[in-house]
CSV table of C-alpha atoms and ligand atoms in Angstrom, one decimal:
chain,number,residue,atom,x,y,z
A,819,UNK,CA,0.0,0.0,0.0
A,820,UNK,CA,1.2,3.6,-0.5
A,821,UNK,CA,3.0,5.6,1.9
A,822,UNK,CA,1.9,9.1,2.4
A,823,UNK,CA,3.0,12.0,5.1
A,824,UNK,CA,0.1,14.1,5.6
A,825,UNK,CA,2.1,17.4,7.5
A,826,UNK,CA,-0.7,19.0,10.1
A,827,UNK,CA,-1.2,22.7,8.9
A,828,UNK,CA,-1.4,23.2,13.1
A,829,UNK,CA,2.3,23.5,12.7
A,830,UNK,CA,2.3,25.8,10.3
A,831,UNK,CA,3.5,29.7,10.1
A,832,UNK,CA,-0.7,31.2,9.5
A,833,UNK,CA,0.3,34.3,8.8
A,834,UNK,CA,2.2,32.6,5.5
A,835,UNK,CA,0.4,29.8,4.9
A,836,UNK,CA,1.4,30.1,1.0
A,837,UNK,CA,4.8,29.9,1.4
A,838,UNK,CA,5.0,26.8,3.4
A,839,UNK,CA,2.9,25.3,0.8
A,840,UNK,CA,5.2,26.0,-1.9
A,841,UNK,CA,8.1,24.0,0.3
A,842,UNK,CA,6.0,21.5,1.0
A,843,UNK,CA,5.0,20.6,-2.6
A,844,UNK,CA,8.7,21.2,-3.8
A,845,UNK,CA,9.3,18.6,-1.2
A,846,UNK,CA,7.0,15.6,-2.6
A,847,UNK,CA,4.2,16.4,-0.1
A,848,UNK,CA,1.1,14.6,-1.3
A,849,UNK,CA,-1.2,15.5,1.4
A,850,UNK,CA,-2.5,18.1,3.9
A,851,UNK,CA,-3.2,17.4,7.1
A,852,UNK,CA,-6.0,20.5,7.7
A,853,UNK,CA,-7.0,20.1,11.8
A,854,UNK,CA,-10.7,21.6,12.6
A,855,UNK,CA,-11.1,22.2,16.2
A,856,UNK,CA,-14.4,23.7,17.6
A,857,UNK,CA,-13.7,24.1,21.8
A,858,UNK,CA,-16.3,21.4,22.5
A,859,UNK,CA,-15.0,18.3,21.6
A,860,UNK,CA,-11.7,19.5,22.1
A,861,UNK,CA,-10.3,22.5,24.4
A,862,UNK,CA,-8.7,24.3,21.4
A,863,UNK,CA,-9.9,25.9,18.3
A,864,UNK,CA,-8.1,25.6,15.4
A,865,UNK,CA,-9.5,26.8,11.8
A,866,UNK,CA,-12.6,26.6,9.3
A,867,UNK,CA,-14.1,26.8,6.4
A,868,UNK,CA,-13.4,30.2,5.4
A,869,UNK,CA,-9.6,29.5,6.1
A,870,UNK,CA,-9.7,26.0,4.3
A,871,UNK,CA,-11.8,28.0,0.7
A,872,UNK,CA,-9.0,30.2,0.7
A,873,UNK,CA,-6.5,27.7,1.0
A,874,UNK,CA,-8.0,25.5,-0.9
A,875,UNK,CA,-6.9,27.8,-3.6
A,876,UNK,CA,-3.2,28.4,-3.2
A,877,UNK,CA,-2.3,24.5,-3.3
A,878,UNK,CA,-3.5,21.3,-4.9
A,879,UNK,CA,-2.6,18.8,-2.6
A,880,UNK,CA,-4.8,16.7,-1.2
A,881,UNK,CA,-7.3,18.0,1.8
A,882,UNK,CA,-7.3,15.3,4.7
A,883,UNK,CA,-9.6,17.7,6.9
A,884,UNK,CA,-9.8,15.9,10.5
A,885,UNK,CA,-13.2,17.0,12.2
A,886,UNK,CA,-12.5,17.3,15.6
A,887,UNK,CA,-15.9,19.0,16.2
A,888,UNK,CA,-19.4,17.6,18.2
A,889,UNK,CA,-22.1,16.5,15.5
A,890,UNK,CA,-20.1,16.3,12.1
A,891,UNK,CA,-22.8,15.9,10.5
A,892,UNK,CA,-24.1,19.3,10.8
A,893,UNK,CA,-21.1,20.7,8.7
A,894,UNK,CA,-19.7,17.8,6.3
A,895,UNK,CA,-21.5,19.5,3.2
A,896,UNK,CA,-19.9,22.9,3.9
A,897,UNK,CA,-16.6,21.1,4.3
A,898,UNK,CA,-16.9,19.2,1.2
A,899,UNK,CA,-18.0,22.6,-0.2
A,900,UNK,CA,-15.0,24.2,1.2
A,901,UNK,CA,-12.6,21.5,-0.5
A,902,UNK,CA,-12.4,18.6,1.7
A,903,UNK,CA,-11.0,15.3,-0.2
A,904,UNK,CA,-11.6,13.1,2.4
A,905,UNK,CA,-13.3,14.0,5.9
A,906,UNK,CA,-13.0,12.2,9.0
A,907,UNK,CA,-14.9,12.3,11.9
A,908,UNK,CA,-14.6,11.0,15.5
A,909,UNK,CA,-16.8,8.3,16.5
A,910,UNK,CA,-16.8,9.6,19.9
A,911,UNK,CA,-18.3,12.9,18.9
A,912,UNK,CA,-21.7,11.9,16.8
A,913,UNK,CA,-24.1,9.0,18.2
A,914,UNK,CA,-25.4,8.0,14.3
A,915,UNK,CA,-21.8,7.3,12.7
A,916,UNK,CA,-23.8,5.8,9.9
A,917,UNK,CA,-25.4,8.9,9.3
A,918,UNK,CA,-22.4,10.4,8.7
A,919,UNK,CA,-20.5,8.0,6.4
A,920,UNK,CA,-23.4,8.1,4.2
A,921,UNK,CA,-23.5,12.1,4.3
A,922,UNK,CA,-19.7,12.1,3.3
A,923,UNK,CA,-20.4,9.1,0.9
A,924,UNK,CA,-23.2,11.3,-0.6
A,925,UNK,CA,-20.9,14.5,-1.3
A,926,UNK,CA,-18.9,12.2,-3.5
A,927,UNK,CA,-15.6,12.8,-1.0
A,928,UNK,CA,-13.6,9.6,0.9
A,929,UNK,CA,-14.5,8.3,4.1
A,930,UNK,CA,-12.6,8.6,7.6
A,931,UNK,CA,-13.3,7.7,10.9
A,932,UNK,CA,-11.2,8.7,13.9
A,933,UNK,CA,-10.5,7.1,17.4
A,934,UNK,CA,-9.2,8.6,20.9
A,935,UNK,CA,-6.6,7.1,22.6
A,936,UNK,CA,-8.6,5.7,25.0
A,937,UNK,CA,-11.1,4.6,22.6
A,938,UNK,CA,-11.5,1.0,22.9
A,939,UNK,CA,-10.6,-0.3,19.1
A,940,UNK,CA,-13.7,-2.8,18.9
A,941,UNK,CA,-15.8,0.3,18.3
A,942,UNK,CA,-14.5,0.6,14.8
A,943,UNK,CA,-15.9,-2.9,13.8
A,944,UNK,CA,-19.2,-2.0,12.6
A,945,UNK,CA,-17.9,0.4,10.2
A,946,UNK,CA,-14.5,-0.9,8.8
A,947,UNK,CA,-16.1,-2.0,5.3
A,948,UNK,CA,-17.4,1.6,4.9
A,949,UNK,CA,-14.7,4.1,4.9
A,950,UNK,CA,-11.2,4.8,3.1
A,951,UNK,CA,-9.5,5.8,6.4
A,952,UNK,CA,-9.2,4.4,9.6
A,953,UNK,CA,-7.4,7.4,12.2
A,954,UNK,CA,-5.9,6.2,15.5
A,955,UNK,CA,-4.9,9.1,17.7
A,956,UNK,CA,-2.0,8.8,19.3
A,957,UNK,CA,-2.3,12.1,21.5
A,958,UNK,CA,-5.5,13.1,23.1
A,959,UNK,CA,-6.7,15.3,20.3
A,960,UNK,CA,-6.3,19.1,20.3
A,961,UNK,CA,-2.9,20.1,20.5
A,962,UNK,CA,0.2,19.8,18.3
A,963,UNK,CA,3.4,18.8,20.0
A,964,UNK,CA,2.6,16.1,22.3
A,965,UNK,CA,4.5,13.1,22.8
A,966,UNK,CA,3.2,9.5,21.2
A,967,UNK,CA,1.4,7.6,23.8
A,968,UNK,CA,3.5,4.5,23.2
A,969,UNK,CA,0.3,1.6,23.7
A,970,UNK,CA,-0.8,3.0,20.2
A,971,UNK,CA,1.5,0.9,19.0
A,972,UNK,CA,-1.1,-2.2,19.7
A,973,UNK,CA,-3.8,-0.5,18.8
A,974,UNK,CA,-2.9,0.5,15.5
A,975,UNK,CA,-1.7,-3.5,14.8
A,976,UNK,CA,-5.2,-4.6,15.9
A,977,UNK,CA,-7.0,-1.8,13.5
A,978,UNK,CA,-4.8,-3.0,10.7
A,979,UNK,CA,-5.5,-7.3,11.5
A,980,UNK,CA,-9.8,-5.8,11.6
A,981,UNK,CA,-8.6,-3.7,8.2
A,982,UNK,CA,-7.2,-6.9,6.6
A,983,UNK,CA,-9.8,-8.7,7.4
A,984,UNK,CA,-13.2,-6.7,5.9
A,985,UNK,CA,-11.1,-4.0,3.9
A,986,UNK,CA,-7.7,-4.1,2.8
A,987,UNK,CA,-8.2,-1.4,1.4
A,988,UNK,CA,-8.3,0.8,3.8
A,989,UNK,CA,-5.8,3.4,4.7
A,990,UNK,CA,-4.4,3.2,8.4
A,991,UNK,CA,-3.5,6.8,9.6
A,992,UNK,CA,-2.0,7.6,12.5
A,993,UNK,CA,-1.8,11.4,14.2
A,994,UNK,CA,0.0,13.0,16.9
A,995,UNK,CA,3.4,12.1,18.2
A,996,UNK,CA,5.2,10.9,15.2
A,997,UNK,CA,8.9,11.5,15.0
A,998,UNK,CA,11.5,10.1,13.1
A,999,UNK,CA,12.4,7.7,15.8
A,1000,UNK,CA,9.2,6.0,16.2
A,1001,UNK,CA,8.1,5.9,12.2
A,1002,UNK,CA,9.3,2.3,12.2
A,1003,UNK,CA,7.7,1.0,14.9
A,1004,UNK,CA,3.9,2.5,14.2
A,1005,UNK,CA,4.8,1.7,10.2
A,1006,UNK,CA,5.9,-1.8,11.2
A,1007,UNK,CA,2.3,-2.3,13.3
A,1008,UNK,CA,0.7,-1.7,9.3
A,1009,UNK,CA,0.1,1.9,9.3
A,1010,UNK,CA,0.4,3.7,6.2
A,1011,UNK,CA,-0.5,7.7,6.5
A,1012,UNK,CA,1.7,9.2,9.0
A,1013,UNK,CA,0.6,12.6,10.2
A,1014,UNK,CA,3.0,15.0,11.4
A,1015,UNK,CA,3.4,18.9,12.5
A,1016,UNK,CA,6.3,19.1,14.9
A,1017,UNK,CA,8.4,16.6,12.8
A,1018,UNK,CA,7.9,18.8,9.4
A,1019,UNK,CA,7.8,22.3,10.8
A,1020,UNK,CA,10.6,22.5,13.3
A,1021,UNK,CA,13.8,23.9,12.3
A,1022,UNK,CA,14.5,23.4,8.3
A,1023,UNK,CA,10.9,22.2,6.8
A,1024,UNK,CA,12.9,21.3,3.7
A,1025,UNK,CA,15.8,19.0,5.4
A,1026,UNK,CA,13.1,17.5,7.4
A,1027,UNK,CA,10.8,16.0,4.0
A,1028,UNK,CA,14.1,14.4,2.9
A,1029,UNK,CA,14.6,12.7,6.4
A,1030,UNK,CA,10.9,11.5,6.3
A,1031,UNK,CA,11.7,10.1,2.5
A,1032,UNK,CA,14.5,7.9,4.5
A,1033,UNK,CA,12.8,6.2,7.1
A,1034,UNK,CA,9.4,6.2,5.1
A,1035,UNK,CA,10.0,5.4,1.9
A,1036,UNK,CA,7.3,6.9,-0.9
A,1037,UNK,CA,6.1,9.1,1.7
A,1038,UNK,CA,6.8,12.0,-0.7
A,1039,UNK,CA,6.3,12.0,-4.4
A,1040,UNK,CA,9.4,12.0,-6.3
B,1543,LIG,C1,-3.8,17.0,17.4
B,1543,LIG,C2,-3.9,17.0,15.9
B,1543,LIG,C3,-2.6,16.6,15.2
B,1543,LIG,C4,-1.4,17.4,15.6
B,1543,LIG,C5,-0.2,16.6,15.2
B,1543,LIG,O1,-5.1,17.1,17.9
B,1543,LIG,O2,-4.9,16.2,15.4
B,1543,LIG,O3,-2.8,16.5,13.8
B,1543,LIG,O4,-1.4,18.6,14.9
B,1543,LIG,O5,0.9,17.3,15.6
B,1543,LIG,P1,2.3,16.6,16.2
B,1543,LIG,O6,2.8,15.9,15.0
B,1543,LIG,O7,3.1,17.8,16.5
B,1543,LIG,O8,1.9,15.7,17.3
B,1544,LIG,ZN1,-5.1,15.8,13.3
């Protein structure tokens, strides 16, 4: 399966947003990691979807827009307006999950679902067969720089054996914590989109891409 790095626009300069785009792409970066946070579901807010129309027109890369807000459902056509690719949504925050696949199905977009870190991973079972994009946080969500909570290392193994089972399709993604020390361990337990602020933005965004093409090979396009 493809590798991708998906950098987190959390850890990005906001008053330049254009420019770290442009390094980004020169660097192979196929994805965007776009973080919504709303100051229910998680004690931060982040951005919307006036920020993501207007930066949906200063880059093509792909949108991976990670809903951390309560009810998704009430905003996934304004996202997918906005330019979304794929949106994915915590199954802690909505209590018809269904609903919402089919509402992202319907806007023609891909599929995620997102778990916490203390999310048991059996909850995922019941919808493994209908998204693109399984999520396992690996940092209670809403803030950038944390350190990897090292059990997600199990967890993401299990979601990849439930994965391999109904959908081997399906992208495993893992968010918050990653560094270049611990790509091979959550790569090894079958993940394949890394997500990463702190890793890409600090110091030289450019010497960082070519370390992540290193340790995670294809991550970047060539
Ligand atoms: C946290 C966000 C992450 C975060 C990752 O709630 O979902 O995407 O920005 O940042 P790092 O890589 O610094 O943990
Ligand atoms: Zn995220």
């Amino acid at each position: 399966m493809e590798n991708i790095l998906a950098p987190s626009i959390l850890s990005a300069n906001f008053a330049d947003m254009a420019s770290d785009f442009r390094i980004l792409e020169k660097g192979g970066v196929k994805w965007l990691h776009v973080d919504v946070m709303d100051g229910l579901f998680v004690p931060n807010i982040s951005l919307g979807l006036t920020v993501i129309s207007s930066i949906r027109k200063a880059t093509d890369m792909f949108f991976d827009v990670h809903l951390m807000i309560v009810d998704p459902i009430r905003y996934i056509d304004e996202f997918a307006k906005a330019g979304a690719d794929l949106i994915s949504f915590h199954l802690e925050a909505t209590e018809n999950a269904d609903a919402v696949i089919d509402k992202i199905r319907a806007t023609g977009k891909k599929v995620g679902i997102v778990i916490k870190p203390k999310t048991p991973t059996e909850i995922l079972l019941p919808y493994v067969e209908k998204v693109d994009d399984i999520m396992i946080m690996s940092v209670e969500p809403g803030f950038g720089g944390q350190s990897y909570i090292p059990g997600s290392t199990k967890r993401i193994a299990e979601v990849k054996a439930m994965a391999m089972e109904k959908n081997p399709e399906c992208l495993i993604e893992v968010d918050g914590g990653v560094t270049f020390a611990n790509i091979p361990e959550i790569t090894g337990a079958g993940a394949n989109v890394l997500v990463a602020g702190s890793a890409v933005y600090k110091g030289d965004i450019a010497a960082n891409l070519l370390k992540f093409k290193e340790v995670f090979p294809g991550c970047l396009a060539e």
